[in-house]
Amino acid sequence: MSSFPSHSPRSDDERVSVTMRRNLDGYLPIDQYGIIGNLRTAALVGMDGSIDFMCWPEFDSPSVFCRMLDKHKGGHFSISPTCGMITCKQQYLPFSNVLSTKFLGEEGVGVVTDFMHRPRPNSRSHRHMLPWLVRSVEAIRGEMEFEMECFPAFDYARAKHQLEIQVAPPNETPLPEMHVADAENSIFQSVFMHWDLAGEGAESHVGSQRAIFTPERTTHAAGMTATAESDHAAQTAVHQMDLRYVVGCAGTGSCPLVEFKPVDYTSGLGQGVTARFRLHEGQRVVFILRTTPEGATESMKQDSEVSLFRSRYDPPLNMKMVENLLEDTLLYWLTWIRSCSYSGRWLENVERSALILKLMTYEPTGAVVAAVTFSLPEAIGDHGRNWDYRFTWVRDSAFTMYALMRLGLNHEARQYMSFVGRICRSKNPDGGLQIMYTLRGGRDMPELILPHLEGYRGCAPVRIGNGAADHLQLDIYGELMDAVYLYNKFSNPLSYDEWVDIRALVDYVCDNYDQPDMGIWEVRGRKQNFTYSKIQCWVALDRGIRLVEKRDFPCRTLDRWRQTRDHIYEEVMERAWNPRLEFFGQSYENLDTLDAAVLAMPLVIFLDGTDPRMIKTMRRIMLPPHKGGLTVNNLVFRYNVVETDDGLSGEEGTFSLCTFWLAEALSRASRIDITFLYKAQVIIDEMIMYGNHVGLFSEEIDKAGKHLGNFPQAFTHIALISAAFNVDRALKQKKPQQPGL
């Protein structure tokens, strides 16, 4: 193979992303990304048109692009204008997870539309999900020159690969086709007004080149896109991939010229491809990245298997098909979100959070991934607060089920209950559950460090896997039981078999509630009797008792449940209350340490929001840290890291979940003081302001308003939905009494 020059960044006056990345040493701010996905995996798309993070083909598979974690080695797939004076805008198409990135310049306007296919019932085009990453770039005014760069870095940038650019012989090159829209009521006519679908017809043709990336180590891909039955298969998947394109010509018949050029990448892992092309108004190019059919069928023994696979996942490519895939995807998301019954304040933000939670659901099992990323830091610097969140936490998934049921989206709750049944049938030897599982219900997720990656903005180490999987965190039983109770109330009645599994978990809580644990924050220090854990043990027992009373389920240990529930309540009120400082402490051992997790007390009906002890605790939390509180600029820290031994060093940002919890707790206290309700509304309004340009939230926000931690974070979007629902309900109720406390 001939030698090609090494890839180097374009000059400042050519590269649109330079301005965004220059101030952060070559990295985009975390909040400058949107997300796309297909309920199997997801990709983060920067405002400069670059995909800088994508694991393939599943959420927990090795990364193919992870420039967010190493600007030199991580790999990326970018499409951006070559001219410098460009304004970038990014938005989701209405009621969908289809992302549009627009570039506006004096000479023209271009737009990149990114999506992963989702089929819809009775689809005209393709009833099976095509596991493709589709990127459509077009000029909608004037003209604009773009450069496409695709530099994969397989297996977390550990595997080398070979590039082959296949060129079809002249007699095999696909002929241009005439495209004429055939649906008068097509969704495109309302969303893509700049596409001349109803005109006399426009030529389009499949590109004559195909770039094939073959890693030095590959795993069989057969079946991965359908069920991913094996954790090992998904978490070690390294597949051959190819990049193809379709060219759409203007009504005049002129077609843009696209030519792949191999370029050496600075990482030394293998060559990537680039293509520079100029688009005039009405022209577009669609790039499709996928696992190659050749690699996917290697392990298939019979021709019938290969034929069936190709008919489903390797259909003939043309522009009309791509348009149908996009239309199907838009209608899939639109149809889903139409089931949302919420109509209160902050509707747009609630619906966006619901769409994100749905996108982060692993469809084959119903498990919800905590975040699609790994090792984005909770603090800038070498503090080690970098974790892999590509797993399903019992806690997060239970909260997700609660949030979606509140919105009338019950299908996901039924899916997750099936997942709960699976993990309940494979309990730990002591009868308990792990705090987290793989997306397929597996238990093994060894924590490893990738020393060859520098980390986001140099924040090492980069971790995959999660060492907290074997932690004892007793709060998960309360969160799960609360979700199960609401599922029985608002979605589907529990079956007897489900009840038997749930009853065993409540018995486990009776036997173990008095054990110290690692708490909701998964501290890496010593075990303690955390107040929040005790509260959630009370919740587990309380919801179990309510289910017995409402459904008349059999329970021989009901008296023991009642006695234990009452004992925990009195113990918390006696041992977790600090009479000197007048607030609930973080744990029985650390009464002088404030922890925002206790804000959940009124949320789970442990205490009424108007209880004097709860009011005093909230008032203390709302003080700034230098006065003994946890709040800065209406943003809440989960605890004071200086006072708390969590086994780690350094600072961290404010915790967005806790900020939303404060707003909800204030709304529940507003019956005695109307100013609490006004305060709650202000907090939600300001938190929404901290969300990024497309309404996404990370785990934390620093003092300067920048996002920190894995992104987007399911926990934060769950808390937004819950806070919006409950604060809106309080605002609609009868006017509270005047301040009197």
XYZ file of C-alpha atoms in Angstrom, residues 26-575:
550
model
C -8.582 20.415 21.898
C -11.723 19.209 23.684
C -15.286 20.402 23.365
C -17.130 21.279 26.581
C -19.209 18.316 27.746
C -22.389 20.330 27.294
C -21.669 20.979 23.612
C -22.990 17.586 22.530
C -26.297 16.102 21.489
C -27.068 12.387 21.551
C -28.586 9.945 19.057
C -29.316 6.264 19.546
C -31.337 3.180 18.635
C -32.055 1.504 22.035
C -28.916 -0.616 21.561
C -26.179 1.991 21.525
C -25.727 5.757 21.249
C -23.368 8.404 19.875
C -22.515 11.920 21.041
C -22.489 14.539 18.267
C -20.661 17.814 18.904
C -21.905 21.215 17.827
C -19.034 21.256 15.346
C -20.436 18.180 13.588
C -18.039 15.648 15.100
C -19.045 12.323 16.638
C -16.530 12.057 19.463
C -18.031 9.161 21.387
C -19.662 5.937 20.249
C -19.509 2.372 21.545
C -20.478 -0.263 18.984
C -22.681 -2.222 18.574
C -24.057 -2.038 22.154
C -23.969 0.541 24.951
C -21.334 -1.476 26.843
C -19.294 -2.597 23.825
C -15.791 -1.207 23.225
C -15.652 2.279 21.788
C -15.068 2.961 18.103
C -14.923 6.750 18.593
C -13.811 8.262 21.906
C -12.048 11.525 21.109
C -13.784 12.873 24.227
C -11.296 10.803 26.239
C -8.186 11.314 24.132
C -7.967 13.989 21.454
C -5.064 12.244 19.731
C -5.911 8.529 19.938
C -9.631 8.245 20.589
C -10.974 8.432 17.039
C -13.797 10.530 15.583
C -16.219 10.895 12.683
C -16.644 14.544 11.749
C -18.509 16.447 9.047
C -17.924 20.183 9.155
C -17.501 23.197 6.856
C -14.027 24.142 5.746
C -14.631 27.883 6.022
C -13.960 29.612 9.329
C -16.624 32.296 9.830
C -19.468 29.934 10.657
C -22.235 30.018 13.260
C -23.234 26.592 14.603
C -26.715 25.703 15.852
C -27.997 22.342 17.022
C -31.480 21.081 17.762
C -33.632 17.974 17.778
C -36.272 17.624 15.120
C -39.686 17.967 16.813
C -40.654 15.169 19.232
C -37.712 12.975 18.232
C -34.131 11.944 18.898
C -33.077 12.917 15.372
C -30.393 15.579 15.695
C -29.868 18.505 13.327
C -26.640 20.548 13.325
C -26.811 23.681 11.219
C -23.865 25.723 9.910
C -24.658 29.287 8.849
C -22.279 31.413 6.819
C -22.412 34.401 4.498
C -22.182 32.292 1.347
C -24.470 29.472 2.390
C -26.181 27.370 5.017
C -25.583 23.675 5.492
C -27.109 21.135 7.838
C -26.022 17.715 9.109
C -28.849 15.402 10.171
C -27.807 12.488 12.405
C -29.848 9.481 13.466
C -29.828 5.773 14.145
C -32.695 3.894 12.581
C -35.756 2.867 14.572
C -38.477 0.920 12.732
C -42.147 1.663 13.179
C -45.098 -0.723 12.892
C -46.306 -1.218 9.332
C -43.241 0.532 7.969
C -43.243 1.024 4.212
C -39.496 0.608 4.048
C -37.993 -1.738 6.607
C -39.705 -3.541 9.459
C -36.460 -4.606 11.111
C -34.081 -2.199 12.784
C -31.047 -1.477 10.649
C -28.084 -0.976 13.014
C -26.695 1.887 10.982
C -25.281 5.269 11.879
C -26.688 7.640 9.255
C -25.288 11.140 8.655
C -26.929 13.310 5.995
C -25.250 16.576 4.988
C -26.890 19.068 2.643
C -26.847 22.672 1.504
C -30.112 24.512 2.028
C -28.974 27.957 0.892
C -26.159 29.059 -1.377
C -23.177 26.739 -1.334
C -20.790 25.355 1.265
C -17.689 23.177 1.227
C -17.499 20.342 3.769
C -14.832 17.965 4.929
C -15.676 14.508 6.214
C -13.175 12.672 8.407
C -13.716 9.109 9.647
C -10.965 7.815 11.928
C -12.143 4.811 13.957
C -10.141 3.592 16.944
C -11.399 0.101 17.723
C -11.506 -1.587 21.129
C -11.001 1.567 23.220
C -8.197 2.641 20.851
C -6.252 -0.554 21.583
C -6.723 -2.463 18.310
C -4.978 -1.650 15.054
C -6.935 -1.895 11.830
C -6.459 -2.067 8.075
C -8.235 0.208 5.619
C -9.394 -0.910 2.202
C -11.159 1.435 -0.202
C -13.158 -0.587 -2.678
C -14.013 1.025 -6.002
C -16.693 -0.509 -8.192
C -15.620 -1.094 -11.825
C -17.313 1.261 -14.334
C -19.783 -1.421 -15.467
C -20.748 -2.146 -11.834
C -21.137 1.424 -10.645
C -24.770 1.990 -9.579
C -26.634 4.079 -12.122
C -28.335 7.320 -11.102
C -31.974 6.993 -10.167
C -34.809 9.478 -10.381
C -36.436 10.221 -7.073
C -40.052 11.368 -6.901
C -41.949 11.681 -3.626
C -44.921 9.324 -3.460
C -46.613 10.394 -0.229
C -48.560 13.626 -0.246
C -48.767 13.673 3.538
C -45.157 12.684 4.098
C -43.694 13.937 7.348
C -40.846 15.351 5.264
C -43.092 18.004 3.772
C -43.485 19.566 7.203
C -40.005 18.924 8.589
C -37.742 19.128 5.540
C -39.233 21.945 3.505
C -35.881 22.471 1.765
C -35.971 18.982 0.213
C -37.611 19.155 -3.195
C -39.470 15.877 -2.798
C -42.532 16.896 -4.732
C -40.751 18.356 -7.707
C -40.209 16.868 -11.143
C -37.623 14.559 -9.647
C -33.967 14.709 -8.702
C -31.155 12.319 -9.504
C -29.369 10.374 -6.814
C -26.856 7.554 -6.911
C -24.915 5.301 -4.605
C -21.289 6.277 -4.237
C -18.804 4.195 -6.201
C -16.485 3.806 -3.183
C -16.739 1.892 0.064
C -14.239 2.225 2.924
C -13.776 -1.012 4.888
C -12.101 -0.906 8.305
C -10.859 -4.319 9.461
C -9.534 -4.516 13.043
C -6.662 -6.896 13.718
C -8.913 -8.702 16.195
C -12.561 -9.214 15.371
C -15.420 -11.056 17.018
C -18.368 -12.637 15.262
C -21.233 -10.212 14.859
C -24.045 -12.632 14.035
C -27.047 -12.007 16.231
C -25.476 -9.101 18.085
C -27.839 -6.580 16.581
C -30.840 -8.681 17.495
C -30.484 -9.972 21.055
C -26.885 -9.716 22.311
C -27.463 -12.713 24.565
C -23.944 -12.890 25.890
C -22.296 -10.234 28.040
C -18.903 -11.378 26.863
C -19.921 -11.110 23.223
C -21.212 -7.567 23.685
C -18.464 -6.260 25.945
C -15.647 -7.530 23.743
C -17.276 -6.901 20.362
C -14.845 -5.614 17.739
C -16.361 -5.773 14.278
C -15.299 -5.007 10.750
C -17.123 -1.853 9.666
C -17.704 -0.095 6.386
C -18.538 3.459 5.345
C -20.727 4.039 2.277
C -22.451 7.080 0.837
C -25.349 8.133 -1.365
C -25.268 11.346 -3.398
C -28.357 13.453 -3.978
C -28.226 15.860 -6.895
C -29.980 19.173 -7.339
C -33.060 19.503 -9.535
C -30.806 20.676 -12.361
C -29.100 17.284 -12.394
C -25.699 18.493 -11.146
C -24.113 16.112 -8.630
C -21.461 16.790 -5.979
C -18.201 14.887 -6.332
C -17.224 12.804 -3.298
C -13.936 10.913 -3.237
C -12.526 8.966 -0.281
C -8.840 9.550 0.415
C -6.857 7.389 2.851
C -4.957 9.321 5.495
C -2.637 8.119 8.252
C -3.917 8.975 11.716
C -1.618 10.297 14.423
C -2.504 7.436 16.772
C -0.720 4.921 14.560
C -3.656 2.520 14.839
C -4.432 2.604 11.133
C -5.622 4.819 8.330
C -8.832 6.773 8.180
C -10.618 8.356 5.265
C -11.367 11.954 4.397
C -13.436 13.536 1.659
C -13.751 17.203 0.767
C -16.779 18.173 -1.311
C -18.762 21.274 -2.223
C -22.549 21.286 -2.012
C -24.841 23.686 -3.830
C -28.382 24.405 -2.734
C -30.460 21.238 -3.022
C -27.518 18.827 -3.050
C -26.795 16.355 -0.285
C -24.598 13.421 0.637
C -25.631 10.704 3.073
C -22.925 8.667 4.836
C -23.758 5.290 6.392
C -21.461 3.554 8.882
C -22.283 -0.010 9.894
C -20.929 -3.456 10.729
C -20.117 -5.020 7.369
C -22.434 -7.836 6.249
C -19.335 -9.889 5.400
C -18.190 -9.752 9.004
C -21.685 -10.363 10.359
C -22.186 -13.586 8.390
C -18.793 -15.214 8.948
C -20.102 -17.598 11.614
C -23.266 -18.573 9.691
C -23.144 -22.120 8.357
C -26.096 -22.275 5.982
C -26.873 -20.185 2.929
C -30.431 -19.690 4.171
C -29.119 -17.954 7.299
C -26.928 -15.667 5.235
C -29.776 -14.899 2.834
C -32.173 -14.030 5.654
C -29.581 -11.842 7.351
C -28.833 -9.927 4.154
C -32.498 -9.378 3.380
C -32.986 -7.821 6.812
C -29.715 -5.996 7.418
C -28.128 -5.473 3.998
C -30.923 -4.242 1.703
C -30.064 -2.436 -1.551
C -28.985 1.120 -0.778
C -30.523 4.160 -2.457
C -31.663 7.652 -1.513
C -35.332 6.736 -1.344
C -34.555 4.027 1.172
C -32.529 6.430 3.335
C -35.415 8.896 3.315
C -37.823 6.165 4.380
C -35.507 5.142 7.215
C -35.440 8.721 8.455
C -39.193 9.061 8.168
C -39.687 5.783 10.046
C -37.342 6.972 12.788
C -39.097 10.308 13.154
C -42.492 8.646 13.319
C -41.247 6.056 15.815
C -40.225 8.746 18.301
C -43.295 10.885 17.576
C -45.644 7.955 18.135
C -43.910 7.054 21.383
C -43.908 10.522 22.946
C -47.570 11.044 21.970
C -48.398 8.563 24.744
C -47.060 11.025 27.323
C -49.985 12.301 29.413
C -48.160 15.206 31.067
C -49.442 18.688 30.199
C -48.084 20.887 32.969
C -45.291 23.442 33.275
C -41.907 22.772 31.699
C -43.609 20.426 29.199
C -40.882 20.675 26.576
C -38.173 19.819 29.113
C -40.157 16.948 30.580
C -40.774 15.461 27.142
C -37.116 15.838 26.198
C -36.090 14.066 29.416
C -38.560 11.265 28.670
C -37.160 10.888 25.153
C -33.630 10.688 26.538
C -34.608 8.068 29.116
C -36.256 6.018 26.370
C -33.135 6.337 24.211
C -31.055 5.043 27.159
C -33.239 1.945 27.526
C -31.721 -1.313 26.291
C -34.642 -2.723 24.342
C -33.874 -6.473 24.481
C -34.174 -6.562 28.298
C -35.795 -3.272 29.362
C -32.755 -2.296 31.469
C -31.886 1.401 31.653
C -28.260 2.450 31.259
C -27.179 5.046 33.845
C -25.242 6.978 31.186
C -23.941 6.124 27.738
C -20.388 7.275 28.528
C -17.536 6.197 30.747
C -14.854 8.148 32.640
C -16.004 11.688 31.974
C -14.654 13.377 35.119
C -16.653 14.698 38.065
C -13.845 17.166 38.713
C -11.200 18.629 36.410
C -7.776 17.491 37.531
C -6.070 14.305 38.603
C -8.580 13.343 41.299
C -9.701 9.969 40.001
C -13.446 10.674 40.100
C -14.008 8.983 36.735
C -16.398 6.030 36.463
C -18.020 3.756 33.909
C -21.812 4.212 33.935
C -22.718 1.912 31.031
C -24.582 -0.495 33.292
C -28.004 -0.642 34.887
C -28.311 0.314 38.538
C -31.301 -1.087 40.407
C -31.737 2.398 41.882
C -31.624 4.340 38.616
C -33.866 1.909 36.788
C -36.451 1.945 39.583
C -36.501 5.746 39.529
C -36.825 5.660 35.730
C -39.824 3.359 35.986
C -41.392 5.772 38.488
C -40.745 8.801 36.264
C -42.155 7.235 33.095
C -45.239 5.915 34.894
C -45.888 9.444 36.142
C -46.048 10.466 32.485
C -48.379 7.645 31.494
C -45.618 5.740 29.664
C -46.304 2.305 31.069
C -44.849 0.001 28.421
C -41.317 0.591 29.702
C -42.451 -0.189 33.247
C -43.714 -3.590 32.108
C -40.423 -4.230 30.325
C -38.414 -3.360 33.402
C -40.557 -5.568 35.642
C -39.554 -8.490 33.420
C -35.927 -7.522 34.021
C -36.584 -7.325 37.783
C -38.039 -10.807 37.677
C -34.913 -12.084 35.971
C -32.517 -10.665 38.560
C -34.771 -11.719 41.448
C -34.565 -15.311 40.251
C -30.765 -15.174 40.445
C -30.184 -13.495 43.802
C -26.909 -13.432 45.670
C -26.217 -16.427 47.939
C -27.417 -14.364 50.945
C -30.734 -13.612 49.223
C -29.905 -10.035 48.258
C -29.362 -8.235 44.950
C -26.338 -6.617 43.398
C -26.595 -2.844 43.199
C -25.971 -2.955 39.444
C -26.071 -5.421 36.587
C -25.024 -5.557 33.005
C -27.701 -4.663 30.496
C -28.435 -8.344 30.049
C -28.650 -9.093 33.777
C -25.060 -10.290 34.176
C -22.994 -9.732 37.304
C -19.414 -9.406 36.101
C -18.037 -5.953 35.278
C -14.399 -5.918 36.430
C -12.970 -2.434 36.752
C -9.954 -1.796 34.533
C -7.812 1.262 33.806
C -6.856 2.193 30.246
C -3.487 3.910 30.774
C -2.963 4.671 27.078
C -5.835 7.206 27.071
C -5.164 10.603 28.627
C -8.762 11.219 29.715
C -11.034 14.187 29.061
C -8.823 17.294 29.280
C -6.085 15.112 30.767
C -8.254 13.878 33.647
C -6.893 10.379 34.133
C -7.472 7.564 34.837
C -9.854 6.266 32.189
C -11.824 3.378 33.682
C -14.036 0.702 32.156
C -16.071 -1.654 34.285
C -17.199 -0.711 37.770
C -15.676 -1.889 41.036
C -18.731 -0.816 43.039
C -20.775 -3.737 41.682
C -20.229 -5.800 44.828
C -20.974 -2.938 47.248
C -23.629 -3.381 49.893
C -26.099 -0.532 49.338
C -29.296 -1.215 51.227
C -31.177 1.757 49.782
C -31.801 -0.109 46.511
C -34.527 -2.215 48.133
C -36.619 0.803 49.066
C -36.287 2.373 45.649
C -37.199 -0.884 43.951
C -40.165 -1.567 46.248
C -41.501 1.957 45.763
C -41.398 1.487 41.991
C -43.040 -1.939 42.268
C -45.791 -0.500 44.469
C -46.506 2.243 41.924
C -46.336 -0.267 39.082
C -49.052 -2.306 40.805
C -51.094 0.872 41.361
C -50.760 2.662 38.016
C -49.659 0.073 35.460
C -50.292 -3.663 35.915
C -51.361 -5.658 38.981
C -48.549 -7.794 40.355
C -48.801 -11.485 39.595
C -48.450 -14.070 42.338
C -45.022 -15.167 41.045
C -43.836 -11.570 41.045
C -45.138 -11.183 44.581
C -43.192 -14.225 45.782
C -39.957 -12.703 44.434
C -40.732 -9.319 45.981
C -41.731 -10.826 49.338
C -38.332 -12.516 49.611
C -36.608 -9.141 49.132
C -38.624 -7.573 51.948
C -37.674 -10.471 54.224
C -34.046 -9.816 53.278
C -34.425 -6.194 54.397
C -35.788 -7.352 57.750
C -32.686 -9.472 58.226
C -30.110 -6.899 57.086
C -31.422 -3.350 57.626
C -29.095 -2.825 60.596
C -25.914 -3.466 58.593
C -23.606 -0.555 57.697
C -23.256 -0.091 53.940
C -21.611 2.115 51.283
C -24.630 4.368 50.743
C -26.301 5.885 47.713
C -23.142 7.782 46.724
C -21.075 4.575 46.521
C -18.286 5.938 48.674
C -14.951 4.193 48.409
C -14.224 4.752 52.087
C -15.574 2.869 55.125
C -19.041 1.457 55.602
C -21.448 3.475 57.715
C -25.049 3.437 58.875
C -26.150 6.006 56.301
C -29.393 7.809 57.076
C -30.619 7.566 53.500
C -30.103 3.799 53.471
C -32.158 3.411 56.650
C -34.943 5.568 55.206
C -35.099 3.380 52.102
C -35.154 0.213 54.217
C -38.225 1.710 55.888
C -39.687 2.378 52.420
C -39.116 -1.246 51.366
C -41.039 -2.506 54.372
C -43.766 0.128 54.136
C -44.484 -0.591 50.455
C -44.447 -4.316 51.087
C -47.011 -3.881 53.874
C -49.192 -1.678 51.638
C -49.157 -4.307 48.889
C -50.329 -6.951 51.357
C -53.097 -4.682 52.614
C -54.303 -3.613 49.164
C -53.977 -6.936 47.352
C -54.427 -9.419 50.216
C -51.227 -11.171 49.233
C -50.173 -13.972 51.598
C -47.443 -12.991 54.041
C -46.728 -15.027 57.167
C -44.108 -12.519 58.343
C -46.361 -9.459 58.089
C -46.213 -8.751 61.832
C -42.437 -8.831 61.705
C -42.480 -6.415 58.775
C -44.617 -3.956 60.746
C -42.444 -4.188 63.845
C -39.240 -3.717 61.855
C -40.681 -0.795 59.898
C -41.678 1.023 63.108
C -38.327 0.242 64.716
C -36.400 1.733 61.780
C -38.543 4.869 61.882
C -37.907 5.542 65.551
C -34.233 4.660 65.190
C -33.769 7.215 62.404
C -35.561 9.904 64.382
C -33.386 9.216 67.413
C -29.981 8.326 65.969
